[in-house]
């Protein structure tokens, strides 16, 4: 019997947690169950068997975290481990297939999110997902479960690939939510289901992990699910407590089963469990749910469809690009300490200059300074200037990042420069680590989702860095296009000092329709010129620029030379630049008058 035929007449009970149950069985908190596919396969087979005996009619392979980054394995080891997981699951099922009509047990290949960081590429991650899917198809499994995903980023591309290889493969996609009903990518439960409904080939969809059964029920009551998809729910046993390095869940099978019955009554077809659940939870659930009745109910939440169109409020900074004037962004570095008198003085001076917006670096060079968002908020409140904090991926995980962005928004920040960020200096790495959970493109994608979910009427307007001299123009353009797809509206370049750089930006501008603010950084001494030339990769300072400075120049003389060079650079950038991104060394705002006149 095919799985879809079964679901026409029954609800399907799936298994519960493998990871937490395994670590409890072997008394090793946080252990990866996946490695046991090769070291102690009988333990994994026994867990599958326990779930089947409890009443599960679909089990998932022990492969949730079977990716190279998580397990620190190579592709050959990965293949062996995943193939072993399939054999173990099939061995467990073979003991229960004497009566295939009444005791058919299906196997789904379990795919969890592959670990990504700032150095990961979409192509590499996608190919690894394809490998996992290929193994599951080649092993003759009945389905593939994409479990605990934050978005459809990879799934929507994998579905047609899987269906082309095996049109009968049952594809289940489920997403992890927090208590408020949002995924790790900032996408609401309702919008995830709306997106799934548009993807042909996904057979089932729903939610797992992240929340306990009580919160899962509350989320299910509010969500409109696609009419033409089977619906899945697998909450955690509850919320764990940390005890002696162990994640401990309450034994609350009866409470879990009661909530799962209510979830089933909302029209849920496939039910299982996630972290903290055990075979006892599945047994209790089966005793509370009529599995011999199909779920053909689809509750409609009328409050979701208001029919009211939202009108986006114009962004003042974006409006500047519509005029013919060159937009001027000026960068200031926040202080290293709590003394902000000097930077406030600088900001007040810039208020009377030709600066259109002030931008603040986010602890540049990996050295702690006043938080760029808080600094921007303070300056905006004190001066009324438009501000744009840099937001980099180095120092915050996504929980902290989301909190910071929400804080920025409620304080009136609407413009951002999103960058990956400078690495932590070598002398700090022993005690300080960079987070880099995401690179700038993935952070932009996250902010794009926040704009849709939370800030539709007045979204963040954000741009990215353009390292125009790094790599071939084709590669630079390809990365820019990825940022534009992720919502970037403009780019700020590295400092420009040569005609060659200007010509390169012109070529980029011809290939990409976007706004570019060209970087202008006046050099303020002979020493400063040599330092930038020799110690900053990606910045090209020609010898003829350095030679215009002398070691014995006064501060005033050197600044006049720097301002003169800046004006010359701006003149030959005139045909290509939509504006200028002026970086003032040591916050020397006196340079603005010398440059702008």
Coordinates of C-alpha atoms in Angstrom, one line a residue:
X1 CA 0.0 0.0 0.0
X2 CA 1.3 3.4 -0.9
X3 CA 1.5 6.0 1.8
X4 CA -1.0 8.4 0.2
X5 CA -3.5 5.5 0.0
X6 CA -3.0 4.8 3.7
X7 CA -3.6 8.5 4.5
X8 CA -6.9 8.5 2.7
X9 CA -8.3 6.2 5.4
X10 CA -6.0 6.8 8.5
X11 CA -4.0 9.2 10.4
X12 CA -0.3 8.3 10.5
X13 CA 1.6 8.1 13.7
X14 CA 5.3 8.7 13.3
X15 CA 8.1 8.0 15.7
X16 CA 9.5 10.4 18.3
X17 CA 12.9 11.7 19.2
X18 CA 16.0 9.7 18.3
X19 CA 18.7 12.1 19.5
X20 CA 17.6 12.8 23.1
X21 CA 16.3 9.3 23.6
X22 CA 19.6 7.8 22.4
X23 CA 21.7 10.1 24.7
X24 CA 19.6 9.2 27.7
X25 CA 19.9 5.5 26.9
X26 CA 23.7 5.6 26.8
X27 CA 23.9 8.2 29.6
X28 CA 26.0 10.5 27.5
X29 CA 24.3 14.0 27.3
X30 CA 24.6 15.7 23.9
X31 CA 25.9 12.7 22.1
X32 CA 25.4 12.4 18.4
X33 CA 23.2 9.4 17.8
X34 CA 24.2 9.4 14.1
X35 CA 27.7 8.1 14.8
X36 CA 26.1 5.0 16.4
X37 CA 25.0 3.9 12.9
X38 CA 28.5 2.6 12.5
X39 CA 29.7 2.0 16.1
X40 CA 26.6 0.5 17.8
X41 CA 24.0 -0.1 15.1
X42 CA 22.0 -2.5 17.4
X43 CA 21.2 0.3 19.8
X44 CA 19.7 2.3 16.9
X45 CA 17.8 -0.7 15.6
X46 CA 16.4 -1.3 19.1
X47 CA 15.2 2.3 19.3
X48 CA 13.4 2.0 15.9
X49 CA 11.9 -1.3 17.2
X50 CA 10.6 0.3 20.4
X51 CA 8.8 3.1 18.4
X52 CA 7.3 0.5 16.1
X53 CA 6.1 -1.6 19.0
X54 CA 4.6 1.6 20.5
X55 CA 2.5 2.0 17.4
X56 CA 4.5 4.2 15.0
X57 CA 3.7 3.4 11.4
X58 CA 6.5 5.6 10.0
X59 CA 10.1 5.7 11.3
X60 CA 12.8 8.1 10.2
X61 CA 16.4 7.2 9.6
X62 CA 18.9 8.2 12.2
X63 CA 20.4 10.9 10.0
X64 CA 19.1 14.2 11.3
X65 CA 22.6 15.6 11.9
X66 CA 24.4 13.4 9.4
X67 CA 26.2 16.3 7.7
X68 CA 29.9 16.9 7.3
X69 CA 30.1 20.1 9.3
X70 CA 28.2 18.8 12.3
X71 CA 30.0 15.4 12.5
X72 CA 33.3 16.6 11.1
X73 CA 33.4 13.9 8.5
X74 CA 34.3 13.7 4.8
X75 CA 31.9 12.8 2.0
X76 CA 33.0 9.1 2.0
X77 CA 32.4 8.8 5.7
X78 CA 29.0 10.6 5.3
X79 CA 27.9 8.2 2.6
X80 CA 28.8 5.1 4.7
X81 CA 27.0 6.5 7.8
X82 CA 23.8 7.4 5.9
X83 CA 23.7 4.1 4.0
X84 CA 24.2 2.3 7.4
X85 CA 21.2 4.3 8.8
X86 CA 19.0 3.1 6.0
X87 CA 20.0 -0.5 6.5
X88 CA 19.3 -0.3 10.2
X89 CA 15.8 1.2 9.7
X90 CA 15.0 -1.5 7.1
X91 CA 16.2 -4.3 9.4
X92 CA 13.9 -3.0 12.1
X93 CA 10.9 -2.7 9.8
X94 CA 11.5 -6.2 8.3
X95 CA 10.4 -7.8 11.6
X96 CA 6.9 -6.3 11.3
X97 CA 5.9 -6.8 7.7
X98 CA 4.1 -10.1 7.8
X99 CA 0.7 -8.5 7.2
X100 CA 1.5 -5.6 4.8
X101 CA -2.1 -4.3 4.7
X102 CA -2.7 -3.8 8.4
X103 CA 0.9 -3.3 9.6
X104 CA 2.7 -1.5 6.8
X105 CA 5.5 0.5 8.2
X106 CA 7.1 3.3 6.1
X107 CA 10.6 4.6 6.3
X108 CA 11.5 8.3 5.6
X109 CA 15.0 9.6 5.2
X110 CA 15.5 12.2 7.8
X111 CA 17.3 15.4 6.7
X112 CA 18.1 18.2 9.2
X113 CA 19.5 21.6 8.4
X114 CA 23.1 21.4 7.3
X115 CA 25.4 23.5 9.5
X116 CA 26.3 26.8 7.7
X117 CA 28.7 29.6 8.6
X118 CA 30.0 32.7 6.9
X119 CA 32.2 30.7 4.6
X120 CA 29.5 28.3 3.4
X121 CA 28.3 28.7 -0.2
X122 CA 24.8 27.9 -1.4
X123 CA 26.1 25.6 -4.1
X124 CA 28.2 23.5 -1.6
X125 CA 25.3 23.1 0.8
X126 CA 22.8 22.3 -2.0
X127 CA 25.1 19.6 -3.4
X128 CA 25.3 18.0 0.1
X129 CA 21.5 18.0 0.4
X130 CA 21.3 16.4 -3.0
X131 CA 23.7 13.6 -2.0
X132 CA 21.6 12.8 1.1
X133 CA 18.5 12.7 -1.1
X134 CA 20.2 10.5 -3.7
X135 CA 21.1 8.0 -1.0
X136 CA 17.6 7.8 0.3
X137 CA 16.2 7.3 -3.2
X138 CA 18.8 4.7 -4.1
X139 CA 18.1 2.8 -0.9
X140 CA 14.4 2.6 -1.8
X141 CA 12.9 4.5 1.1
X142 CA 9.3 5.7 1.0
X143 CA 9.8 9.3 1.7
X144 CA 12.2 12.2 2.7
X145 CA 11.5 14.4 5.7
X146 CA 13.1 17.8 5.8
X147 CA 12.9 18.4 9.5
X148 CA 13.4 21.4 11.8
X149 CA 14.1 23.8 8.9
X150 CA 14.0 27.6 9.3
X151 CA 12.9 28.3 5.7
X152 CA 12.3 26.8 2.3
X153 CA 15.6 28.2 0.9
X154 CA 17.0 24.8 -0.1
X155 CA 13.8 22.7 0.0
X156 CA 12.1 24.4 -2.9
X157 CA 15.0 23.6 -5.2
X158 CA 15.4 20.0 -4.0
X159 CA 11.7 19.1 -4.4
X160 CA 11.7 19.0 -8.3
X161 CA 15.1 17.2 -8.2
X162 CA 13.7 14.5 -6.0
X163 CA 10.4 14.1 -7.9
X164 CA 12.3 13.8 -11.2
X165 CA 14.3 10.9 -9.8
X166 CA 11.3 9.3 -8.1
X167 CA 7.8 10.8 -8.6
X168 CA 6.4 8.6 -5.9
X169 CA 8.7 9.7 -3.1
X170 CA 6.7 11.3 -0.3
X171 CA 8.2 14.6 0.6
X172 CA 7.5 16.1 4.1
X173 CA 8.7 19.5 5.0
X174 CA 8.5 20.7 8.6
X175 CA 9.7 23.8 10.3
X176 CA 10.9 24.7 13.8
X177 CA 9.1 27.6 15.5
X178 CA 9.5 29.6 18.7
X179 CA 6.7 30.3 21.1
X180 CA 5.6 33.3 19.1
X181 CA 5.2 31.2 15.9
X182 CA 8.3 32.4 14.1
X183 CA 11.1 30.3 12.6
X184 CA 14.8 30.8 13.0
X185 CA 14.8 32.8 9.8
X186 CA 12.2 35.1 11.1
X187 CA 9.3 33.7 9.0
X188 CA 5.9 33.3 10.6
X189 CA 4.1 30.0 10.7
X190 CA 1.3 31.3 8.4
X191 CA 3.7 32.6 5.8
X192 CA 5.7 29.3 5.8
X193 CA 2.5 27.4 5.1
X194 CA 1.5 29.9 2.4
X195 CA 4.9 29.4 0.7
X196 CA 4.6 25.6 1.0
X197 CA 1.2 25.7 -0.6
X198 CA 2.7 27.2 -3.7
X199 CA 5.3 24.5 -4.2
X200 CA 4.2 21.5 -6.2
X201 CA 5.7 18.3 -5.1
X202 CA 5.7 18.8 -1.3
X203 CA 3.2 16.2 -0.1
X204 CA 3.1 17.1 3.6
X205 CA 4.0 20.1 5.7
X206 CA 3.9 21.3 9.3
X207 CA 5.9 22.0 12.4
X208 CA 8.2 20.2 14.7
X209 CA 10.6 21.0 17.6
X210 CA 11.1 24.5 19.1
X211 CA 8.0 24.4 21.3
X212 CA 6.1 22.0 23.5
X213 CA 2.7 20.5 22.7
X214 CA 0.7 23.3 24.4
X215 CA 2.3 26.1 22.4
X216 CA 2.1 23.9 19.2
X217 CA -1.6 23.6 19.7
X218 CA -2.0 27.4 20.0
X219 CA 0.0 27.9 16.9
X220 CA -2.0 25.3 14.9
X221 CA -5.3 27.1 15.9
X222 CA -4.1 30.3 14.2
X223 CA -2.6 28.9 11.0
X224 CA -4.2 28.4 7.6
X225 CA -2.8 25.2 6.2
X226 CA -2.8 24.3 2.5
X227 CA -5.9 22.4 1.5
X228 CA -3.9 20.1 -0.8
X229 CA -1.1 19.1 1.6
X230 CA -1.0 16.5 4.4
X231 CA -0.4 18.3 7.7
X232 CA 2.2 17.2 10.3
X233 CA 2.9 18.0 13.9
X234 CA 5.7 16.9 16.2
X235 CA 6.3 19.1 19.2
X236 CA 8.9 18.6 21.9
X237 CA 7.9 16.9 25.1
X238 CA 8.1 20.4 26.7
X239 CA 10.8 22.8 27.7
X240 CA 14.0 21.2 29.1
X241 CA 15.9 22.1 32.2
X242 CA 19.7 22.1 32.4
X243 CA 20.8 19.7 35.2
X244 CA 24.5 18.7 35.5
X245 CA 25.2 19.3 31.8
X246 CA 22.1 17.3 30.8
X247 CA 18.9 18.5 29.1
X248 CA 16.1 17.1 31.2
X249 CA 12.5 16.9 30.0
X250 CA 9.5 16.3 32.2
X251 CA 7.7 12.9 31.9
X252 CA 4.3 14.3 30.8
X253 CA 3.0 11.7 28.4
X254 CA -0.6 12.2 29.4
X255 CA -0.5 16.0 28.9
X256 CA 1.3 15.6 25.6
X257 CA -1.2 13.0 24.4
X258 CA -4.2 15.3 25.3
X259 CA -2.7 18.2 23.4
X260 CA -1.9 16.0 20.4
X261 CA -5.5 14.9 20.3
X262 CA -6.6 18.5 20.1
X263 CA -4.0 19.1 17.3
X264 CA -5.3 16.1 15.5
X265 CA -8.9 17.4 15.7
X266 CA -7.7 20.5 13.8
X267 CA -7.2 18.4 10.7
X268 CA -3.7 17.0 11.3
X269 CA -2.7 13.9 9.3
X270 CA 0.7 12.9 10.5
X271 CA 1.6 13.1 14.2
X272 CA 4.9 12.4 16.0
X273 CA 7.2 13.8 18.6
X274 CA 10.5 15.7 18.8
X275 CA 13.1 16.4 21.5
X276 CA 12.3 14.7 24.8
X277 CA 9.7 12.4 23.5
X278 CA 10.1 8.6 23.8
X279 CA 8.2 5.5 22.7
X280 CA 6.0 6.0 25.8
X281 CA 4.8 9.3 24.3
X282 CA 3.8 7.7 21.0
X283 CA 1.9 4.9 22.9
X284 CA 0.0 7.4 25.0
X285 CA -0.8 9.5 21.8
X286 CA -2.2 6.4 20.0
X287 CA -4.5 5.7 22.9
X288 CA -5.9 9.2 22.7
X289 CA -6.3 9.5 18.9
X290 CA -8.5 7.7 16.5
X291 CA -6.0 6.7 13.9
X292 CA -8.5 4.9 11.8
X293 CA -10.2 8.1 10.7
X294 CA -8.6 10.3 8.0
X295 CA -8.1 14.0 8.7
X296 CA -10.0 15.7 6.0
X297 CA -10.8 18.9 8.0
X298 CA -9.0 22.1 7.2
X299 CA -9.9 24.9 9.6
X300 CA -9.9 28.4 8.1
X301 CA -8.7 31.2 10.3
X302 CA -10.7 34.1 9.0
X303 CA -8.6 36.7 10.9
X304 CA -5.6 35.9 8.6
X305 CA -7.3 37.5 5.5
X306 CA -8.2 41.0 6.2
X307 CA -8.0 42.1 2.5
X308 CA -6.5 45.4 3.6
X309 CA -3.6 46.6 1.5
X310 CA -0.7 48.1 3.2
X311 CA 1.0 51.3 1.8
X312 CA 4.7 51.5 2.3
X313 CA 6.0 54.7 3.8
X314 CA 8.7 56.4 1.7
X315 CA 12.3 56.1 3.1
X316 CA 13.9 59.6 3.3
X317 CA 17.4 58.2 2.4
X318 CA 16.1 56.3 -0.6
X319 CA 14.3 59.4 -1.8
X320 CA 17.6 61.2 -2.0
X321 CA 18.7 58.8 -4.8
X322 CA 15.8 59.9 -6.9
X323 CA 17.2 63.5 -7.1
X324 CA 20.1 64.3 -9.3
X325 CA 22.4 65.4 -6.5
X326 CA 25.2 63.1 -5.3
X327 CA 24.2 61.5 -2.0
X328 CA 26.8 62.0 0.7
X329 CA 27.3 59.4 3.5
X330 CA 29.9 60.2 6.1
X331 CA 31.4 57.5 8.4
X332 CA 32.3 58.2 12.0
X333 CA 33.9 55.7 14.3
X334 CA 32.2 55.3 17.7
X335 CA 34.6 55.8 20.7
X336 CA 36.4 53.0 22.6
X337 CA 35.1 54.3 25.9
X338 CA 32.0 55.9 27.3
X339 CA 33.2 59.5 26.6
X340 CA 31.0 60.6 23.7
X341 CA 31.6 64.4 24.0
X342 CA 33.9 64.4 21.0
X343 CA 31.7 62.4 18.7
X344 CA 28.7 64.5 19.6
X345 CA 30.7 67.6 18.7
X346 CA 31.7 65.9 15.4
X347 CA 28.1 65.1 14.6
X348 CA 26.9 68.6 15.3
X349 CA 29.6 69.9 12.9
X350 CA 28.5 67.4 10.2
X351 CA 24.9 68.6 10.7
X352 CA 25.9 71.9 9.1
X353 CA 27.9 70.2 6.3
X354 CA 26.7 68.7 3.1
X355 CA 26.4 65.2 4.7
X356 CA 23.1 63.5 4.0
X357 CA 23.5 60.6 6.4
X358 CA 26.0 59.6 9.1
X359 CA 27.1 56.0 9.3
X360 CA 28.8 54.2 12.2
X361 CA 31.1 51.3 11.9
X362 CA 30.4 48.1 14.0
X363 CA 33.6 47.7 16.1
X364 CA 35.9 47.9 13.0
X365 CA 39.0 45.7 12.8
X366 CA 37.5 43.5 15.6
X367 CA 38.2 46.1 18.3
X368 CA 35.4 46.9 20.7
X369 CA 33.8 50.3 20.4
X370 CA 30.4 51.7 21.4
X371 CA 27.7 49.6 19.8
X372 CA 26.9 51.0 16.3
X373 CA 23.1 50.8 16.7
X374 CA 23.1 52.5 20.1
X375 CA 25.6 55.1 18.9
X376 CA 23.3 55.8 15.9
X377 CA 20.3 56.1 18.1
X378 CA 22.0 58.6 20.4
X379 CA 23.3 60.8 17.5
X380 CA 19.9 60.8 15.9
X381 CA 18.1 61.8 19.1
X382 CA 20.7 64.5 19.9
X383 CA 21.1 66.0 16.4
X384 CA 18.2 64.9 14.2
X385 CA 20.6 63.6 11.6
X386 CA 19.8 60.7 9.4
X387 CA 21.9 57.7 10.6
X388 CA 22.9 54.3 9.3
X389 CA 24.6 51.8 11.6
X390 CA 26.8 49.1 10.2
X391 CA 25.6 45.7 11.3
X392 CA 28.1 42.9 11.1
X393 CA 27.9 39.1 11.6
X394 CA 31.0 38.7 13.7
X395 CA 29.7 39.4 17.2
X396 CA 26.1 38.3 17.4
X397 CA 24.3 35.0 17.0
X398 CA 20.9 35.2 15.3
X399 CA 19.0 35.5 18.6
X400 CA 21.1 38.5 19.6
X401 CA 20.9 39.9 16.0
X402 CA 17.2 39.8 15.9
X403 CA 16.9 41.4 19.3
X404 CA 19.3 44.2 18.2
X405 CA 17.4 44.8 15.0
X406 CA 14.1 45.0 16.8
X407 CA 15.6 47.4 19.2
X408 CA 17.0 49.5 16.4
X409 CA 13.6 49.7 14.7
X410 CA 11.7 50.8 17.8
X411 CA 14.2 53.6 18.2
X412 CA 13.6 54.9 14.7
X413 CA 16.5 53.3 12.8
X414 CA 15.4 52.6 9.3
X415 CA 18.7 52.4 7.4
X416 CA 21.4 49.8 7.7
X417 CA 24.7 48.7 6.1
X418 CA 24.9 44.9 6.5
X419 CA 28.4 43.5 6.3
X420 CA 30.1 40.2 7.2
X421 CA 32.6 42.1 9.4
X422 CA 36.3 42.2 10.0
X423 CA 37.8 39.1 11.6
X424 CA 38.9 39.0 15.2
X425 CA 42.6 40.1 15.5
X426 CA 45.1 37.4 15.9
X427 CA 46.1 38.4 19.4
X428 CA 42.5 38.2 20.7
X429 CA 41.5 34.8 19.3
X430 CA 42.6 32.9 22.4
X431 CA 39.9 34.6 24.5
X432 CA 37.6 36.0 21.8
X433 CA 35.8 34.2 19.0
X434 CA 33.9 35.5 16.1
X435 CA 30.4 34.2 15.8
X436 CA 29.8 34.4 12.0
X437 CA 26.7 32.2 12.1
X438 CA 25.8 34.0 8.9
X439 CA 27.5 36.0 6.2
X440 CA 26.2 39.3 5.0
X441 CA 24.0 37.7 2.3
X442 CA 22.2 35.4 4.7
X443 CA 21.7 38.3 7.2
X444 CA 20.2 40.4 4.4
X445 CA 17.8 37.5 3.7
X446 CA 16.9 37.4 7.3
X447 CA 16.2 41.2 7.4
X448 CA 14.2 40.9 4.2
X449 CA 12.0 38.4 6.0
X450 CA 11.7 40.7 9.0
X451 CA 10.6 43.5 6.7
X452 CA 7.8 41.3 5.3
X453 CA 6.7 39.9 8.6
X454 CA 7.1 42.9 10.9
X455 CA 7.9 46.1 9.1
X456 CA 5.8 46.0 5.9
X457 CA 4.6 49.6 6.1
X458 CA 8.0 51.1 6.9
X459 CA 10.8 48.5 6.2
X460 CA 14.5 48.6 6.9
X461 CA 16.3 50.1 3.9
X462 CA 19.7 48.4 3.7
X463 CA 22.8 48.1 1.6
X464 CA 26.0 46.1 1.4
X465 CA 29.7 46.5 1.0
X466 CA 31.3 46.4 -2.4
X467 CA 34.9 45.2 -2.5
X468 CA 35.3 46.3 -6.1
X469 CA 38.9 45.2 -6.4
X470 CA 38.6 41.7 -5.0
X471 CA 38.6 39.0 -7.6
X472 CA 37.3 39.1 -11.2
X473 CA 34.6 41.5 -12.1
X474 CA 32.4 38.5 -12.9
X475 CA 32.7 37.2 -9.4
X476 CA 32.2 40.6 -7.8
X477 CA 29.0 41.1 -9.9
X478 CA 27.7 37.6 -9.0
X479 CA 28.0 38.4 -5.3
X480 CA 26.4 41.8 -5.8
X481 CA 23.4 40.2 -7.5
X482 CA 23.0 37.7 -4.6
X483 CA 22.9 40.7 -2.2
X484 CA 20.4 42.5 -4.5
X485 CA 18.2 39.3 -4.5
X486 CA 18.5 39.4 -0.7
X487 CA 17.1 42.9 -0.6
X488 CA 20.2 45.2 -0.8
X489 CA 19.2 48.6 -2.4
X490 CA 22.7 50.2 -2.5
X491 CA 26.4 49.5 -2.1
X492 CA 29.3 51.4 -0.4
X493 CA 32.7 50.7 -2.0
X494 CA 36.1 50.5 -0.5
X495 CA 38.2 53.7 -0.8
X496 CA 39.0 54.6 -4.4
X497 CA 42.4 56.1 -5.2
X498 CA 43.1 55.3 -8.9
X499 CA 41.6 55.7 -12.3
X500 CA 41.8 51.9 -12.7
X501 CA 39.5 51.5 -9.7
X502 CA 37.1 54.0 -11.1
X503 CA 37.0 52.2 -14.5
X504 CA 36.4 49.0 -12.7
X505 CA 33.4 50.4 -10.8
X506 CA 32.1 51.9 -14.1
X507 CA 32.2 48.4 -15.6
X508 CA 30.4 46.9 -12.6
X509 CA 27.8 49.7 -12.8
X510 CA 27.2 48.8 -16.4
X511 CA 26.5 45.2 -15.4
X512 CA 24.4 45.8 -12.3
X513 CA 21.5 48.2 -12.0
X514 CA 21.9 49.5 -8.4
X515 CA 23.0 52.6 -6.5
X516 CA 26.7 52.9 -5.7
X517 CA 28.3 55.3 -3.2
X518 CA 32.0 55.4 -4.0
X519 CA 34.4 55.3 -1.1
X520 CA 36.5 58.5 -0.4
X521 CA 39.0 58.3 2.4
X522 CA 41.4 61.3 2.5
X523 CA 44.9 60.2 3.7
X524 CA 46.1 62.6 6.4
X525 CA 49.8 62.0 6.6
X526 CA 52.8 60.3 4.9
X527 CA 52.6 57.6 7.6
X528 CA 48.9 57.2 7.2
X529 CA 49.3 56.8 3.4
X530 CA 52.0 54.1 3.8
X531 CA 50.0 52.3 6.4
X532 CA 46.8 52.1 4.2
X533 CA 48.9 51.1 1.2
X534 CA 50.8 48.3 2.8
X535 CA 48.5 46.9 5.6
X536 CA 44.9 46.9 4.2
X537 CA 44.1 44.2 1.6
X538 CA 41.5 45.2 -1.0
X539 CA 42.6 48.9 -0.9
X540 CA 44.8 50.0 -3.8
X541 CA 46.9 53.1 -3.1
X542 CA 49.2 53.9 -6.0
X543 CA 52.7 55.1 -5.4
X544 CA 51.9 58.5 -7.0
X545 CA 49.4 59.1 -4.3
X546 CA 51.8 58.3 -1.5
X547 CA 54.5 60.4 -3.1
X548 CA 52.4 63.5 -2.7
X549 CA 53.0 63.4 1.0
X550 CA 56.3 64.2 2.9
X551 CA 57.3 62.8 6.3
X552 CA 57.9 66.4 7.5
X553 CA 54.5 67.8 6.5
X554 CA 52.4 69.6 9.1
X555 CA 49.0 68.3 10.0
X556 CA 47.3 71.1 8.1
X557 CA 49.5 70.6 5.0
X558 CA 48.8 66.9 4.9
X559 CA 45.1 67.4 5.3
X560 CA 45.1 69.9 2.4
X561 CA 46.8 67.3 0.2
X562 CA 44.4 64.6 1.3
X563 CA 41.4 66.9 0.6
X564 CA 42.8 67.8 -2.8
X565 CA 43.3 64.2 -3.8
X566 CA 39.7 63.4 -2.6
X567 CA 38.3 66.1 -4.8
X568 CA 40.3 64.8 -7.8
X569 CA 39.0 61.3 -7.2
X570 CA 35.4 62.5 -6.8
X571 CA 35.8 64.4 -10.1
X572 CA 36.8 61.3 -12.1
X573 CA 34.2 59.3 -10.3
X574 CA 31.5 61.8 -11.3
X575 CA 30.1 59.7 -14.2
X576 CA 29.7 56.5 -12.2
X577 CA 29.0 57.5 -8.6
X578 CA 25.5 57.9 -7.3
X579 CA 27.1 59.5 -4.3
X580 CA 30.1 59.3 -2.0
X581 CA 30.9 57.4 1.1
X582 CA 33.4 59.6 2.9
X583 CA 35.5 58.0 5.6
X584 CA 37.2 60.5 7.9
X585 CA 40.4 59.1 9.5
X586 CA 40.4 59.7 13.3
X587 CA 37.0 61.4 12.9
X588 CA 38.6 64.6 11.5
X589 CA 35.4 66.3 10.5
X590 CA 37.4 69.4 9.6
X591 CA 38.2 67.6 6.4
X592 CA 34.6 67.9 5.2
X593 CA 34.8 71.6 4.6
X594 CA 38.2 71.1 2.8
X595 CA 36.7 68.4 0.6
X596 CA 33.2 69.8 -0.1
X597 CA 34.1 73.4 -0.1

